[in-house]
Short mmCIF file of the C-alpha atoms (twelve columns), coordinates in Angstrom:
data_MODEL
# 
_entry.id   MODEL 
# 
loop_
_atom_site.group_PDB 
_atom_site.id 
_atom_site.type_symbol 
_atom_site.label_atom_id 
_atom_site.label_alt_id 
_atom_site.label_comp_id 
_atom_site.label_asym_id 
_atom_site.label_seq_id 
_atom_site.Cartn_x 
_atom_site.Cartn_y 
_atom_site.Cartn_z 
_atom_site.pdbx_PDB_model_num 
ATOM 1   C CA . UNK A 1   133.480 129.476 157.835 1 
ATOM 2   C CA . UNK A 2   136.281 127.087 157.057 1 
ATOM 3   C CA . UNK A 3   137.780 124.932 154.324 1 
ATOM 4   C CA . UNK A 4   137.274 121.176 154.253 1 
ATOM 5   C CA . UNK A 5   140.230 119.144 152.979 1 
ATOM 6   C CA . UNK A 6   139.473 115.487 152.324 1 
ATOM 7   C CA . UNK A 7   142.152 112.863 152.878 1 
ATOM 8   C CA . UNK A 8   142.165 109.088 152.458 1 
ATOM 9   C CA . UNK A 9   144.579 106.172 152.559 1 
ATOM 10  C CA . UNK A 10  146.837 106.742 149.553 1 
ATOM 11  C CA . UNK A 11  146.292 110.509 149.255 1 
ATOM 12  C CA . UNK A 12  149.342 112.406 148.006 1 
ATOM 13  C CA . UNK A 13  151.169 113.701 151.065 1 
ATOM 14  C CA . UNK A 14  152.970 116.673 149.512 1 
ATOM 15  C CA . UNK A 15  149.678 117.957 148.145 1 
ATOM 16  C CA . UNK A 16  147.770 117.360 151.370 1 
ATOM 17  C CA . UNK A 17  150.322 119.015 153.632 1 
ATOM 18  C CA . UNK A 18  151.063 121.909 151.228 1 
ATOM 19  C CA . UNK A 19  147.342 122.696 150.971 1 
ATOM 20  C CA . UNK A 20  146.691 122.583 154.711 1 
ATOM 21  C CA . UNK A 21  149.867 124.468 155.617 1 
ATOM 22  C CA . UNK A 22  149.354 127.241 153.056 1 
ATOM 23  C CA . UNK A 23  145.731 127.794 154.056 1 
ATOM 24  C CA . UNK A 24  146.661 127.915 157.752 1 
ATOM 25  C CA . UNK A 25  149.372 130.504 156.958 1 
ATOM 26  C CA . UNK A 26  146.535 132.611 155.504 1 
ATOM 27  C CA . UNK A 27  144.628 132.307 158.812 1 
ATOM 28  C CA . UNK A 28  141.992 130.112 157.179 1 
ATOM 29  C CA . UNK A 29  140.433 127.522 159.454 1 
ATOM 30  C CA . UNK A 30  141.018 124.092 157.931 1 
ATOM 31  C CA . UNK A 31  139.207 120.868 158.748 1 
ATOM 32  C CA . UNK A 32  141.202 117.857 157.553 1 
ATOM 33  C CA . UNK A 33  138.686 115.016 157.345 1 
ATOM 34  C CA . UNK A 34  139.552 111.362 156.855 1 
ATOM 35  C CA . UNK A 35  137.562 109.329 154.340 1 
ATOM 36  C CA . UNK A 36  139.115 106.115 155.642 1 
ATOM 37  C CA . UNK A 37  136.610 103.274 155.159 1 
ATOM 38  C CA . UNK A 38  137.517 101.896 158.592 1 
ATOM 39  C CA . UNK A 39  136.551 105.170 160.279 1 
ATOM 40  C CA . UNK A 40  140.101 105.951 161.364 1 
ATOM 41  C CA . UNK A 41  141.622 109.413 161.558 1 
ATOM 42  C CA . UNK A 42  145.180 108.264 160.887 1 
ATOM 43  C CA . UNK A 43  145.945 107.359 157.299 1 
ATOM 44  C CA . UNK A 44  149.012 106.168 155.415 1 
ATOM 45  C CA . UNK A 45  149.532 108.471 152.441 1 
ATOM 46  C CA . UNK A 46  150.700 107.411 148.968 1 
ATOM 47  C CA . UNK A 47  154.411 107.324 149.862 1 
ATOM 48  C CA . UNK A 48  153.957 105.909 153.353 1 
ATOM 49  C CA . UNK A 49  153.829 109.145 155.376 1 
ATOM 50  C CA . UNK A 50  151.386 108.920 158.272 1 
ATOM 51  C CA . UNK A 51  148.844 111.753 158.434 1 
ATOM 52  C CA . UNK A 52  146.374 112.282 161.266 1 
ATOM 53  C CA . UNK A 53  143.145 114.031 160.284 1 
ATOM 54  C CA . UNK A 54  141.227 116.380 162.574 1 
ATOM 55  C CA . UNK A 55  138.188 114.145 162.332 1 
ATOM 56  C CA . UNK A 56  136.600 111.392 160.305 1 
ATOM 57  C CA . UNK A 57  134.202 112.641 157.638 1 
ATOM 58  C CA . UNK A 58  131.315 110.983 159.497 1 
ATOM 59  C CA . UNK A 59  132.107 113.164 162.541 1 
ATOM 60  C CA . UNK A 60  131.582 116.510 160.798 1 
ATOM 61  C CA . UNK A 61  129.195 118.696 162.747 1 
ATOM 62  C CA . UNK A 62  128.530 121.165 159.931 1 
ATOM 63  C CA . UNK A 63  128.414 121.325 156.148 1 
ATOM 64  C CA . UNK A 64  129.021 125.031 155.628 1 
ATOM 65  C CA . UNK A 65  132.449 125.353 153.961 1 
ATOM 66  C CA . UNK A 66  133.943 128.179 151.921 1 
ATOM 67  C CA . UNK A 67  135.721 125.541 149.851 1 
ATOM 68  C CA . UNK A 68  136.147 121.788 149.693 1 
ATOM 69  C CA . UNK A 69  139.567 120.611 148.536 1 
ATOM 70  C CA . UNK A 70  140.495 117.167 147.225 1 
ATOM 71  C CA . UNK A 71  144.179 116.208 147.111 1 
ATOM 72  C CA . UNK A 72  145.252 113.667 144.516 1 
ATOM 73  C CA . UNK A 73  147.257 110.508 144.775 1 
ATOM 74  C CA . UNK A 74  146.267 106.915 144.217 1 
ATOM 75  C CA . UNK A 75  144.534 105.055 145.663 1 
ATOM 76  C CA . UNK A 76  143.482 108.050 147.806 1 
ATOM 77  C CA . UNK A 77  141.469 109.691 145.021 1 
ATOM 78  C CA . UNK A 78  139.676 106.398 144.396 1 
ATOM 79  C CA . UNK A 79  138.806 106.056 148.074 1 
ATOM 80  C CA . UNK A 80  137.381 109.590 148.125 1 
ATOM 81  C CA . UNK A 81  135.519 108.878 144.848 1 
ATOM 82  C CA . UNK A 82  133.913 105.863 146.535 1 
ATOM 83  C CA . UNK A 83  132.928 107.708 149.748 1 
ATOM 84  C CA . UNK A 84  129.241 108.688 149.380 1 
ATOM 85  C CA . UNK A 85  129.329 111.451 152.015 1 
ATOM 86  C CA . UNK A 86  132.359 113.083 150.353 1 
ATOM 87  C CA . UNK A 87  130.569 113.093 147.000 1 
ATOM 88  C CA . UNK A 88  127.347 114.410 148.569 1 
ATOM 89  C CA . UNK A 89  129.305 117.300 150.100 1 
ATOM 90  C CA . UNK A 90  131.014 118.088 146.788 1 
ATOM 91  C CA . UNK A 91  127.676 118.027 144.940 1 
ATOM 92  C CA . UNK A 92  126.080 120.276 147.560 1 
ATOM 93  C CA . UNK A 93  129.043 122.659 147.343 1 
ATOM 94  C CA . UNK A 94  128.582 122.905 143.563 1 
ATOM 95  C CA . UNK A 95  124.828 123.481 143.890 1 
ATOM 96  C CA . UNK A 96  125.458 126.282 146.379 1 
ATOM 97  C CA . UNK A 97  127.960 127.914 144.032 1 
ATOM 98  C CA . UNK A 98  130.813 127.558 146.495 1 
ATOM 99  C CA . UNK A 99  134.438 126.837 145.667 1 
ATOM 100 C CA . UNK A 100 135.725 123.342 145.014 1 
ATOM 101 C CA . UNK A 101 139.347 122.508 144.318 1 
ATOM 102 C CA . UNK A 102 141.061 119.316 143.166 1 
ATOM 103 C CA . UNK A 103 144.642 118.480 142.236 1 
ATOM 104 C CA . UNK A 104 146.568 115.707 140.478 1 
ATOM 105 C CA . UNK A 105 144.360 112.638 139.870 1 
ATOM 106 C CA . UNK A 106 141.367 114.063 141.772 1 
ATOM 107 C CA . UNK A 107 139.899 116.273 139.006 1 
ATOM 108 C CA . UNK A 108 139.391 113.180 136.828 1 
ATOM 109 C CA . UNK A 109 139.148 110.323 139.329 1 
ATOM 110 C CA . UNK A 110 136.792 112.131 141.732 1 
ATOM 111 C CA . UNK A 111 135.135 115.102 140.050 1 
ATOM 112 C CA . UNK A 112 134.808 113.941 136.443 1 
ATOM 113 C CA . UNK A 113 133.749 110.458 137.572 1 
ATOM 114 C CA . UNK A 114 130.775 111.997 139.406 1 
ATOM 115 C CA . UNK A 115 129.974 114.563 136.664 1 
ATOM 116 C CA . UNK A 116 131.172 117.400 138.905 1 
ATOM 117 C CA . UNK A 117 133.395 119.117 136.334 1 
ATOM 118 C CA . UNK A 118 130.609 120.099 133.971 1 
ATOM 119 C CA . UNK A 119 132.187 122.047 131.124 1 
ATOM 120 C CA . UNK A 120 134.664 123.852 133.388 1 
ATOM 121 C CA . UNK A 121 138.188 124.477 132.135 1 
ATOM 122 C CA . UNK A 122 140.395 122.165 134.161 1 
ATOM 123 C CA . UNK A 123 143.766 120.542 134.438 1 
ATOM 124 C CA . UNK A 124 145.053 117.431 136.198 1 
ATOM 125 C CA . UNK A 125 148.145 115.274 136.413 1 
ATOM 126 C CA . UNK A 126 149.582 114.734 132.896 1 
ATOM 127 C CA . UNK A 127 148.896 110.983 133.163 1 
ATOM 128 C CA . UNK A 128 145.140 111.733 133.290 1 
ATOM 129 C CA . UNK A 129 144.966 114.647 130.832 1 
ATOM 130 C CA . UNK A 130 143.825 112.466 127.909 1 
ATOM 131 C CA . UNK A 131 140.649 111.714 129.899 1 
ATOM 132 C CA . UNK A 132 139.544 115.356 129.747 1 
ATOM 133 C CA . UNK A 133 137.889 116.579 126.529 1 
ATOM 134 C CA . UNK A 134 140.281 118.714 124.432 1 
ATOM 135 C CA . UNK A 135 138.060 121.799 124.738 1 
ATOM 136 C CA . UNK A 136 138.013 121.467 128.499 1 
ATOM 137 C CA . UNK A 137 141.656 120.585 129.136 1 
ATOM 138 C CA . UNK A 138 144.147 123.271 130.058 1 
ATOM 139 C CA . UNK A 139 147.812 122.411 130.401 1 
ATOM 140 C CA . UNK A 140 148.402 125.306 132.797 1 
ATOM 141 C CA . UNK A 141 149.798 124.328 136.189 1 
ATOM 142 C CA . UNK A 142 146.812 125.840 138.027 1 
ATOM 143 C CA . UNK A 143 143.430 126.618 136.476 1 
ATOM 144 C CA . UNK A 144 140.699 128.729 138.052 1 
ATOM 145 C CA . UNK A 145 137.232 128.582 136.495 1 
ATOM 146 C CA . UNK A 146 135.210 131.435 138.014 1 
ATOM 147 C CA . UNK A 147 131.894 130.371 136.470 1 
ATOM 148 C CA . UNK A 148 132.031 126.883 137.979 1 
ATOM 149 C CA . UNK A 149 133.870 128.004 141.145 1 
ATOM 150 C CA . UNK A 150 136.520 125.371 140.503 1 
ATOM 151 C CA . UNK A 151 140.301 125.360 140.925 1 
ATOM 152 C CA . UNK A 152 142.360 122.482 139.542 1 
ATOM 153 C CA . UNK A 153 146.070 121.766 139.417 1 
ATOM 154 C CA . UNK A 154 148.543 119.229 138.079 1 
ATOM 155 C CA . UNK A 155 150.403 117.595 140.953 1 
ATOM 156 C CA . UNK A 156 152.801 117.752 143.882 1 
ATOM 157 C CA . UNK A 157 155.086 120.274 142.172 1 
ATOM 158 C CA . UNK A 158 152.218 122.730 141.734 1 
ATOM 159 C CA . UNK A 159 150.629 122.182 145.154 1 
ATOM 160 C CA . UNK A 160 151.775 125.452 146.735 1 
ATOM 161 C CA . UNK A 161 150.653 127.474 143.695 1 
ATOM 162 C CA . UNK A 162 147.320 125.631 143.859 1 
ATOM 163 C CA . UNK A 163 146.920 126.385 147.560 1 
ATOM 164 C CA . UNK A 164 147.818 130.045 147.000 1 
ATOM 165 C CA . UNK A 165 145.117 130.259 144.334 1 
ATOM 166 C CA . UNK A 166 142.633 128.989 146.922 1 
ATOM 167 C CA . UNK A 167 143.884 131.696 149.308 1 
ATOM 168 C CA . UNK A 168 143.492 134.287 146.550 1 
ATOM 169 C CA . UNK A 169 139.845 133.440 145.830 1 
ATOM 170 C CA . UNK A 170 138.923 133.210 149.516 1 
ATOM 171 C CA . UNK A 171 140.985 136.070 151.017 1 
ATOM 172 C CA . UNK A 172 142.220 138.198 148.110 1 
ATOM 173 C CA . UNK A 173 145.465 139.031 146.343 1 
ATOM 174 C CA . UNK A 174 146.967 140.902 149.281 1 
ATOM 175 C CA . UNK A 175 146.692 137.900 151.597 1 
ATOM 176 C CA . UNK A 176 148.024 135.549 148.899 1 
ATOM 177 C CA . UNK A 177 151.077 137.816 148.446 1 
ATOM 178 C CA . UNK A 178 151.586 138.085 152.211 1 
ATOM 179 C CA . UNK A 179 151.576 134.283 152.527 1 
ATOM 180 C CA . UNK A 180 153.747 133.666 149.454 1 
ATOM 181 C CA . UNK A 181 156.493 136.168 150.323 1 
ATOM 182 C CA . UNK A 182 158.030 134.373 153.319 1 
ATOM 183 C CA . UNK A 183 157.748 131.033 151.476 1 
ATOM 184 C CA . UNK A 184 160.560 132.246 149.165 1 
ATOM 185 C CA . UNK A 185 158.844 131.006 146.020 1 
ATOM 186 C CA . UNK A 186 160.397 131.530 142.636 1 
ATOM 187 C CA . UNK A 187 159.215 134.924 141.314 1 
ATOM 188 C CA . UNK A 188 157.547 133.125 138.398 1 
ATOM 189 C CA . UNK A 189 155.327 131.273 140.889 1 
ATOM 190 C CA . UNK A 190 154.321 134.287 142.948 1 
ATOM 191 C CA . UNK A 191 150.600 135.101 142.878 1 
# 
């Protein structure tokens, strides 16, 4: 099985690349799928960086993913929010009790918009935190909700920690430590 990472025009490039790179370092197969409305694989990210996806979402041959990950950024999160197949996959993932992960704007703009957060503890970019109910909001940099199989995070600066948390739930603490070590992370950020 593999991990599906969704990307769209205006997705946050640091988050997208940090997620994909960290998962690949953990020997996790990653499928980077474009949600570009024009059907293109190449997208311009939120700061102008060009990213080429492995495929367009419409070209997926399977739907069996260990996790589906949604990077943040605007308008990328809005594009993903408005992509019916992306939302269908996220809903199916939740119904199957499989991991979902979203960072930055995506927990609110994508997941909350489509009632995919439920009552899970979650975080998001500070600009969007007021949109989460006080009992649901965590101000931690990365939040893992085991019951809802959901990992959320705050933004580009927490993207590697977020990705390492995905590694931890999919491959265990030992693999997360093995990946984090050579990345020379601050000891306070080590899994």
